[in-house]
XYZ file of C-alpha atoms in Angstrom:
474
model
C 19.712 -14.956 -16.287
C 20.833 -11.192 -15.322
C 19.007 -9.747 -12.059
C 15.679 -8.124 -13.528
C 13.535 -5.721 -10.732
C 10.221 -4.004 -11.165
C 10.769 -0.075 -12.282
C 8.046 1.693 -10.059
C 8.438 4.713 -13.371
C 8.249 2.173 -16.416
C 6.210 -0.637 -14.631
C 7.756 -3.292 -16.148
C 9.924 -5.498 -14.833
C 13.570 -4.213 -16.459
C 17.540 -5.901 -16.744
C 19.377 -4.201 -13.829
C 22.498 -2.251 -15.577
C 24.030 -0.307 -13.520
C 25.569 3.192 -14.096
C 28.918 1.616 -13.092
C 30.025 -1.774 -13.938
C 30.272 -3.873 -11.084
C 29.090 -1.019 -8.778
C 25.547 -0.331 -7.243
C 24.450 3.072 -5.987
C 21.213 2.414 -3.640
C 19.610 4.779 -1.430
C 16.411 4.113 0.276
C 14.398 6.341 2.265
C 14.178 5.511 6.082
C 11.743 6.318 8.696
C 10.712 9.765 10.336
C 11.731 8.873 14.250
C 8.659 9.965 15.861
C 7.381 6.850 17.656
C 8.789 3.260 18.359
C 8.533 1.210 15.176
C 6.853 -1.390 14.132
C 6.466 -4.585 11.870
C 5.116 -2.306 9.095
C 8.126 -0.319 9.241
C 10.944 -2.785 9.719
C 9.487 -4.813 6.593
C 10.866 -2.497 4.646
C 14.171 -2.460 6.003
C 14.365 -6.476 5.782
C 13.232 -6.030 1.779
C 15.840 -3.652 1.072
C 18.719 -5.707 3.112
C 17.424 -8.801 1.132
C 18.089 -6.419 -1.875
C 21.848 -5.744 -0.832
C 22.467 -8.562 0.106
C 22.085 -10.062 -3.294
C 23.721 -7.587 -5.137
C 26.692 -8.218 -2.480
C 26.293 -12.546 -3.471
C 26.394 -11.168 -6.929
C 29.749 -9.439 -7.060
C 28.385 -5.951 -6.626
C 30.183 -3.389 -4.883
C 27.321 -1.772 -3.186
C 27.399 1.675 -1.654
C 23.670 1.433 0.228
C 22.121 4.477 2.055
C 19.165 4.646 4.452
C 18.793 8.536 5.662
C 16.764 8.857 9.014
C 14.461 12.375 9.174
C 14.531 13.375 12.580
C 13.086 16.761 11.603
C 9.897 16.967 11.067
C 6.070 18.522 11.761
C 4.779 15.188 13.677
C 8.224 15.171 15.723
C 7.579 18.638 16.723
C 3.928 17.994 17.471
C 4.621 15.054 19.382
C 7.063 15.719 21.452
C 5.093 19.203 22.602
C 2.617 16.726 23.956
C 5.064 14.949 25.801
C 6.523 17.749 27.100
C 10.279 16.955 25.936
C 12.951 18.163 23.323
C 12.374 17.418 19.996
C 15.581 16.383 19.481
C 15.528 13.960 22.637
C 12.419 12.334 21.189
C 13.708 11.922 17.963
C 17.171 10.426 19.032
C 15.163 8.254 21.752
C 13.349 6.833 18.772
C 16.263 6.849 16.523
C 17.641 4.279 19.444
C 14.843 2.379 19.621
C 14.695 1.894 15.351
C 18.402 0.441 15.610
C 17.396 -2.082 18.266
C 14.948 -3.319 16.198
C 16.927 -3.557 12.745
C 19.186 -5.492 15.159
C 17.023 -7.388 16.341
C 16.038 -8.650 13.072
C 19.790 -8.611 11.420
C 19.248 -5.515 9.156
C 23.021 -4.802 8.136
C 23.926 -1.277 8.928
C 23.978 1.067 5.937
C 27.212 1.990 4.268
C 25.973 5.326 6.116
C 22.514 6.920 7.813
C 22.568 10.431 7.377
C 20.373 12.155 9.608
C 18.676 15.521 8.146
C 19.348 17.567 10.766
C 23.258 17.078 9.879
C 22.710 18.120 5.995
C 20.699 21.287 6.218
C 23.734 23.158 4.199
C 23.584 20.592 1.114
C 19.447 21.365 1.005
C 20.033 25.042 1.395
C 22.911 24.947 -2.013
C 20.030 22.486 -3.863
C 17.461 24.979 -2.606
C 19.395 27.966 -3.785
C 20.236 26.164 -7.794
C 15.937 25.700 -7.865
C 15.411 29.603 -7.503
C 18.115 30.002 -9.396
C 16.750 28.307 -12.378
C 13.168 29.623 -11.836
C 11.553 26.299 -10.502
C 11.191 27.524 -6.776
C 10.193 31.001 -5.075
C 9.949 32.574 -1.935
C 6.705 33.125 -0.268
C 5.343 36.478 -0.885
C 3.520 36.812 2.640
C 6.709 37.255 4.483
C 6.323 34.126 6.298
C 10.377 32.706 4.695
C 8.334 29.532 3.711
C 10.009 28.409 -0.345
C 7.967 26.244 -2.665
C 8.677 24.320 -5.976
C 6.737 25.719 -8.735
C 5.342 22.422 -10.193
C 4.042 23.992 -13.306
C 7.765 25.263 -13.908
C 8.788 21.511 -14.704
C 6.463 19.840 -17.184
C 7.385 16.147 -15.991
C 6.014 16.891 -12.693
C 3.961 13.752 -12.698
C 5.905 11.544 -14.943
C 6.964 9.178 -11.682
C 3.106 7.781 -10.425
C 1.647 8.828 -14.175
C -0.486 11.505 -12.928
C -1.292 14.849 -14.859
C -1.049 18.066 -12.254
C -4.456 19.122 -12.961
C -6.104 15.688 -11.190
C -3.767 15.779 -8.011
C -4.699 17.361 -4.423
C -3.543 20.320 -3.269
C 0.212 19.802 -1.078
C -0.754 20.067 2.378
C 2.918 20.679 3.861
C 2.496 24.872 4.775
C -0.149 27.226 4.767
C -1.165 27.778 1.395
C -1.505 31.708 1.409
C 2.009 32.037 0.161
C 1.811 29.492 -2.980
C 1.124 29.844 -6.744
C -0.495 26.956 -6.802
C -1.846 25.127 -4.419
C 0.136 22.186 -5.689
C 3.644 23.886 -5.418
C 5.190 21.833 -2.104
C 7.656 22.925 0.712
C 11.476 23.261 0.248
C 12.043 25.069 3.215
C 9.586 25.777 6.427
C 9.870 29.565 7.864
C 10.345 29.645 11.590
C 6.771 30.264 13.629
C 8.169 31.388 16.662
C 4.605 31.500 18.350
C 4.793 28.121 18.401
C 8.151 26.176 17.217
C 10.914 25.954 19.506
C 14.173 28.370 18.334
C 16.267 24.833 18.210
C 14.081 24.181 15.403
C 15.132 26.678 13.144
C 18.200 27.010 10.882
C 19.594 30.557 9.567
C 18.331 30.500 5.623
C 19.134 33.499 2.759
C 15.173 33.617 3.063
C 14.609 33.276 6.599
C 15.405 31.190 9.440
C 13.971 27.860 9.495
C 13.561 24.262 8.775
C 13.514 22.080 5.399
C 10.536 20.410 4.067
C 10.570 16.899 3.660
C 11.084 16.278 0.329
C 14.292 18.023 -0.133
C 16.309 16.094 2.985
C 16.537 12.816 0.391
C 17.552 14.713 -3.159
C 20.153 16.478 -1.070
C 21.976 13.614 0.896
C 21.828 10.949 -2.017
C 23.003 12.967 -4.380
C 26.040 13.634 -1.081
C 26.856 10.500 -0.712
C 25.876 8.617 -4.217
C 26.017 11.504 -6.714
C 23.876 13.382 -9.453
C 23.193 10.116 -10.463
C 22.641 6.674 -8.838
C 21.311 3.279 -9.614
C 18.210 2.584 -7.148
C 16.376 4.711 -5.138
C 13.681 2.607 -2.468
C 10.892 2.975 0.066
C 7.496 2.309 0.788
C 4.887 2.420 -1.830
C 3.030 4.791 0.367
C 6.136 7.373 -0.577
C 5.399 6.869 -4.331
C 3.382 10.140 -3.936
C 3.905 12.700 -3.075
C 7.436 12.200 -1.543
C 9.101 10.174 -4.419
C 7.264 12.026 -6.839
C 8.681 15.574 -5.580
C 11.943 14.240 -4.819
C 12.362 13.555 -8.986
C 10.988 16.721 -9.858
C 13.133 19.102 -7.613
C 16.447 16.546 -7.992
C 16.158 16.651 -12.321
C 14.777 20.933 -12.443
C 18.170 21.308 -10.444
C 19.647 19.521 -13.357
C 20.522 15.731 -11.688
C 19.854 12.854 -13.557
C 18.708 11.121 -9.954
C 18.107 7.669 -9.787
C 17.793 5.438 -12.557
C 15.333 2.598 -11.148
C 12.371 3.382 -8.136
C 11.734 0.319 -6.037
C 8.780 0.007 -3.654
C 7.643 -2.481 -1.250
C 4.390 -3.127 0.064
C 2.389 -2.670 3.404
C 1.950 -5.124 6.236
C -1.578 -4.419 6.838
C -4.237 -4.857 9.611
C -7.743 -5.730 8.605
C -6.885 -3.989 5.285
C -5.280 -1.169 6.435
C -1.869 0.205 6.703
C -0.370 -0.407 10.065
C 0.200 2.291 11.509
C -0.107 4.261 14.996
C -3.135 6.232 14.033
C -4.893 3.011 13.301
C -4.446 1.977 16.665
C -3.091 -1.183 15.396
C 0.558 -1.261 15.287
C 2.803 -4.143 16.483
C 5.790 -2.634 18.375
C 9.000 -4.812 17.292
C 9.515 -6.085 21.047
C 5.932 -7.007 21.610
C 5.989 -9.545 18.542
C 9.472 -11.120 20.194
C 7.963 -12.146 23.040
C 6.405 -14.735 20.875
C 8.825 -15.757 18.405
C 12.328 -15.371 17.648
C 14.400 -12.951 15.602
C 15.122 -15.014 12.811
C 11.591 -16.471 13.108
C 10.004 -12.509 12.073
C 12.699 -11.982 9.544
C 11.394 -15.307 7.543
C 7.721 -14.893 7.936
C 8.927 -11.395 6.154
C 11.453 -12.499 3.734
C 8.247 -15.630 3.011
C 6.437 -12.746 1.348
C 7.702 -11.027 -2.098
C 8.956 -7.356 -1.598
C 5.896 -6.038 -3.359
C 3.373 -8.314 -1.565
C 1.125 -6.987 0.665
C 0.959 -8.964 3.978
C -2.258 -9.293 6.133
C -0.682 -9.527 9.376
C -1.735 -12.539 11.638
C -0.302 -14.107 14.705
C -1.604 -17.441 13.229
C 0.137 -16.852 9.945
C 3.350 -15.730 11.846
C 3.507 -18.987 13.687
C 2.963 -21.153 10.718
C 6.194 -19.518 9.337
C 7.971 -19.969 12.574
C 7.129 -23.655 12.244
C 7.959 -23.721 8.794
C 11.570 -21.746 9.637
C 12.040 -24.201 12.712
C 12.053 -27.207 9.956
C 14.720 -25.657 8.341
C 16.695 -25.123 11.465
C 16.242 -29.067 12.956
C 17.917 -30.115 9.418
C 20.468 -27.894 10.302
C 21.026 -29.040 13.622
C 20.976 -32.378 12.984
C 23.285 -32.748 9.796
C 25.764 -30.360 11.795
C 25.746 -33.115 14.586
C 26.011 -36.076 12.085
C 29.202 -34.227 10.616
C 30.511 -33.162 13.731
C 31.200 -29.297 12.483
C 29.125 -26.636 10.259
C 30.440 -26.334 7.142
C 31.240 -23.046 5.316
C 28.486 -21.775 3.549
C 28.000 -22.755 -0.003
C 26.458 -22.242 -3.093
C 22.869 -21.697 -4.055
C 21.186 -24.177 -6.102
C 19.976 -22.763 -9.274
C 15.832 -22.685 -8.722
C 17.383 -20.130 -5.831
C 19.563 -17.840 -8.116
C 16.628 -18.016 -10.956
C 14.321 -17.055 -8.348
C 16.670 -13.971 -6.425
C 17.256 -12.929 -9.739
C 13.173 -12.882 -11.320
C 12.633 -9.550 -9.400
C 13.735 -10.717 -5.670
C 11.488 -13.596 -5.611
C 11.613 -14.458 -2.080
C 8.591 -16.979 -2.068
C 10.498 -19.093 -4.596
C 13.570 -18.447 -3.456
C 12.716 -19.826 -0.171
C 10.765 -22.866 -1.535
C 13.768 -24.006 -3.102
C 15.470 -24.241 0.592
C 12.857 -26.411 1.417
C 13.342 -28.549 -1.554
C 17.106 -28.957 -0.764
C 15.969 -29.607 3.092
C 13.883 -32.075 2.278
C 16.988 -33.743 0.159
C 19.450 -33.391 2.902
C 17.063 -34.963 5.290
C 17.246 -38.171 2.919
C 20.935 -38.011 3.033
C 20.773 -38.158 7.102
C 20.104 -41.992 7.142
C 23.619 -42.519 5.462
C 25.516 -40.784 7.828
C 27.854 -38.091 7.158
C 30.059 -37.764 3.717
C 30.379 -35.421 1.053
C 27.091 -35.459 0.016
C 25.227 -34.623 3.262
C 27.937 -32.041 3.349
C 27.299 -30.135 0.240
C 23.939 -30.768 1.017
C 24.392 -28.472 4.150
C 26.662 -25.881 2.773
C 24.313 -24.943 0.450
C 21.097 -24.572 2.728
C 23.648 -22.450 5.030
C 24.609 -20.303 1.697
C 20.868 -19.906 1.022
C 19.532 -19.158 4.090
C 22.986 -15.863 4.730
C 21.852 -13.973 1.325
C 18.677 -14.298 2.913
C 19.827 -13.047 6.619
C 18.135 -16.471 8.140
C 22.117 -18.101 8.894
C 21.206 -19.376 12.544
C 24.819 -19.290 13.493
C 25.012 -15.421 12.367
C 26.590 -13.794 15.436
C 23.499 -11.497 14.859
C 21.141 -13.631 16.187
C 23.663 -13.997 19.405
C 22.351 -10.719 20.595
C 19.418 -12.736 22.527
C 16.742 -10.316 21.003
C 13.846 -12.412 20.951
C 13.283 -15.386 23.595
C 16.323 -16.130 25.399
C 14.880 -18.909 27.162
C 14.445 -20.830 23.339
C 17.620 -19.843 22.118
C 19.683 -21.156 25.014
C 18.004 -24.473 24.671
C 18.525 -24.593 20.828
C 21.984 -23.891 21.503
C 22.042 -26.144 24.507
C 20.354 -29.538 22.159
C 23.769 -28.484 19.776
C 26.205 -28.570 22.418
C 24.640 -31.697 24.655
C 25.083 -33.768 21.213
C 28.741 -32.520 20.541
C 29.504 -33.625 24.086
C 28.512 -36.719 23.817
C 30.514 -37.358 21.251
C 33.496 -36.182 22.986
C 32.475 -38.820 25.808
C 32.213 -41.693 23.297
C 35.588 -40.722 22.450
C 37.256 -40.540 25.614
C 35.908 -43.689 26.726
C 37.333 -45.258 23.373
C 40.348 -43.319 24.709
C 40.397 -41.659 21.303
C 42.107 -38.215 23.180
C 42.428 -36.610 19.690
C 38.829 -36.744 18.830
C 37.847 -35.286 21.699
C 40.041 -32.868 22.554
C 39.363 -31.638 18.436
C 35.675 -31.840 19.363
C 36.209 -29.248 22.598
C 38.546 -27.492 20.272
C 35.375 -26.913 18.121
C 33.221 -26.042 20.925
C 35.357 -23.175 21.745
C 35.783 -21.595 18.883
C 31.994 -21.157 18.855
C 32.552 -19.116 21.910
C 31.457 -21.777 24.216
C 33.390 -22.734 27.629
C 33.540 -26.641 28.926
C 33.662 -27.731 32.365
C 34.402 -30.910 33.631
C 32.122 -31.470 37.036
C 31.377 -34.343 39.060
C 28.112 -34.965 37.297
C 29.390 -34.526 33.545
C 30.752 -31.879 31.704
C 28.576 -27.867 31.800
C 29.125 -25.337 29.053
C 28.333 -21.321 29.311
C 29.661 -18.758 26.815
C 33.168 -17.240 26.737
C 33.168 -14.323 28.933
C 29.717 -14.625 30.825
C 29.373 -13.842 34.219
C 26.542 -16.507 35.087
């Protein structure tokens, strides 16, 4: 079975073919740093990692971009109330997102480009619109430029809607537009009340670019006229995804060839979000469970799900990840080392492949734990061993591999991780002990061998043997 995905433009579910054999152009739309993020807005990043990841498992060479806006109206807004820099609010914020994609092991990007860094690239994509008669100039002298939406009769074609049944675009004052539809490619500079750092020199004016145009400029930078996926939020279906098409094909770009969307984590029905009042900042939620723990109750859920959050429902799926985890502790200390990961079994790989289906995909794991924990009663061998290797090989396309270095970075609850990693440890010790008192010196000096590869340091005190990590200071 080839990978199939859901086409956000067709609605179906189609074959993924790439442009490129073997290759897989992806760029997905990040956040707008203007506040500290939260579990709404780090779902999407897990999705779309789940997503590279496997295309990567597949044998894809994958060239995956995740811009960052950190130019924008509600940056400027809210950093006047503050009383700071836009620019130092946005790159505070732009901190505290990477914390929390490391926190839940969200791969870097092949690259983030920021929008503030490609203003030249929207001003050349800006310039080919008016050249072609799909944008103008605002005719109140104010340097604001629009798309003319009724230049380009697919406007629309992306969400199905006809022009005539959508709202008016409330990016800019709408004195200067044909139609009140036409949206922003580039802001004019109101020096009564935007900073001067806020404002770029433009053939029309000084000033800043509209949102829309940030994302056709840089993927088609760093992925080309034309590229396989483009993702995001289903909340940028319209208008952002929508205009992005329409400015990125009138320019004469075939853009991307498949729109992926995920779904909201919601609140009592609602979007989470900060107006709501009812957003879960990343940290917050790791004071109660674990890295890993918040990456599975997400990955739990298919992509295009939406998720009523809970802290019930969050610790159920810690419990439920936790299972997983004591299988893997416990087969690793019956074989006396963790194997290489290994293959998926094939409900997995039909499941991955049906359109990411995570909720399979992960019930399959738990149908190979539950066979491994029948193999524990015969002790190790081959078949506890395979067993193993492919739970471990599951669980990395998945980003769930406890022994990641990711999940080293003691985000989450130290105080738990140390003892997991203390109940792994205490049981390889004691079978070092066994074997020195059998005076079998080979065993155990192979077992501390193991021990420090994983970074860990043995001592040998009066009362028994003390580990710490490689390097730390306590």
């Amino acid at each position: 079975m080839s990978f199939r995905l859901y086409d956000t433009a067709t609605r179906e579910v189609r074959d993924f073919v790439p442009l490129e054999e073997g290759k897989a152009g992806i760029y997905v739309c990040g956040l707008t740093v203007q506040s500290e993020p939260h579990v709404g807005h780090v779902r999407s990043a897990v999705n779309f990692d789940v997503l590279r990841r496997w295309l990567t498992a597949a044998g894809y060479d994958v060239q995956f971009i995740r811009n960052v806006t950190d130019i924008d109206d509600k940056i400027l807004i809210k950093a006047a109330e503050q009383g700071r820099h836009w620019y130092n609010l946005a790159y505070a914020m732009k901190r505290e997102l990477d914390r929390a994609y490391e926190a839940l092991n969200v791969a870097p990007p092949t690259y983030e480009p920021g929008a503030t860094g490609h203003v030249p690239e929207m001003l050349e994509l800006i310039g080919e619109l008016v050249a072609r008669g799909h944008a103008y100039a605002a005719e109140d002298g104010s340097g604001d430029v629009y798309f003319d939406v009724r230049s380009w009769p697919a406007y629309g074609e992306l969400t199905h809607q006809r022009i005539d049944d959508m709202e008016a675009a409330q990016d800019a004052d709408p004195r200067g537009k044909r139609d009140p539809r036409d949206f922003a490619l580039w802001k004019g500079w109101k020096k009564e009340s935007e900073p001067e750092t806020a404002a770029w020199p433009a053939p029309w004016g000084p000033g800043r670019p509209g949102w829309h145009i940030e994302c056709s400029a840089m993927a088609e930078k760093y992925l080309g006229p034309a590229f396989d996926i483009h993702g995001g939020g289903v909340d940028l279906r319209f208008p952002h995804h929508e205009n992005e098409q329409a400015q990125s094909r009138a320019a004469g770009h075939p853009f991307a060839s498949y729109w992926m969307h995920n779904a909201w984590i919601t609140t009592a029905g609602e979007k989470m979000s900060k107006s709501l009042g009812n957003s879960l900042l990343i940290p917050n939620v790791l004071e109660r469970v674990r890295g890993i723990e918040l990456r599975y109750y997400m990955v739990a859920a298919h992509y295009r799900s939406h998720v009523e959050f809970s802290y019930e429902a969050l610790d159920e799926a810690a419990t439920a990840f936790r299972r997983i985890e004591g299988y893997v502790e416990r087969a690793t200390s019956l074989l006396g080392e963790l194997p290489e990961a290994g293959p998926a079994c094939a409900d997995f790989m039909q499941a991955m492949d049906d359109d990411l289906g995570t909720p399979a995909a992960v019930a399959a794991i738990h149908e190979v734990v539950h066979e491994g924990n029948k193999l524990l009663s015969g002790g190790p061998g081959p078949a506890l061993r395979g067993n193993l290797a492919s739970v471990l090989g599951m669980l990395d396309i998945l980003g769930l591999h406890p022994a990641d270095p990711a999940w080293r970075s003691g985000s989450g609850s130290d105080e738990r991780l140390n003892q997991a990693v203390d109940v792994l440890v205490a049981g390889l010790l004691e079978q070092r002990e066994a074997a020195r008192a059998d005076k079998d010196f080979a065993t155990a000096d192979a077992i501390r061998d193991r021990i420090k590869a994983a970074g860990i340091e043995i001592e040998d005190t009066p009362s028994g043997p003390a580990w710490s990590l490689a390097g730390s200071d306590d």
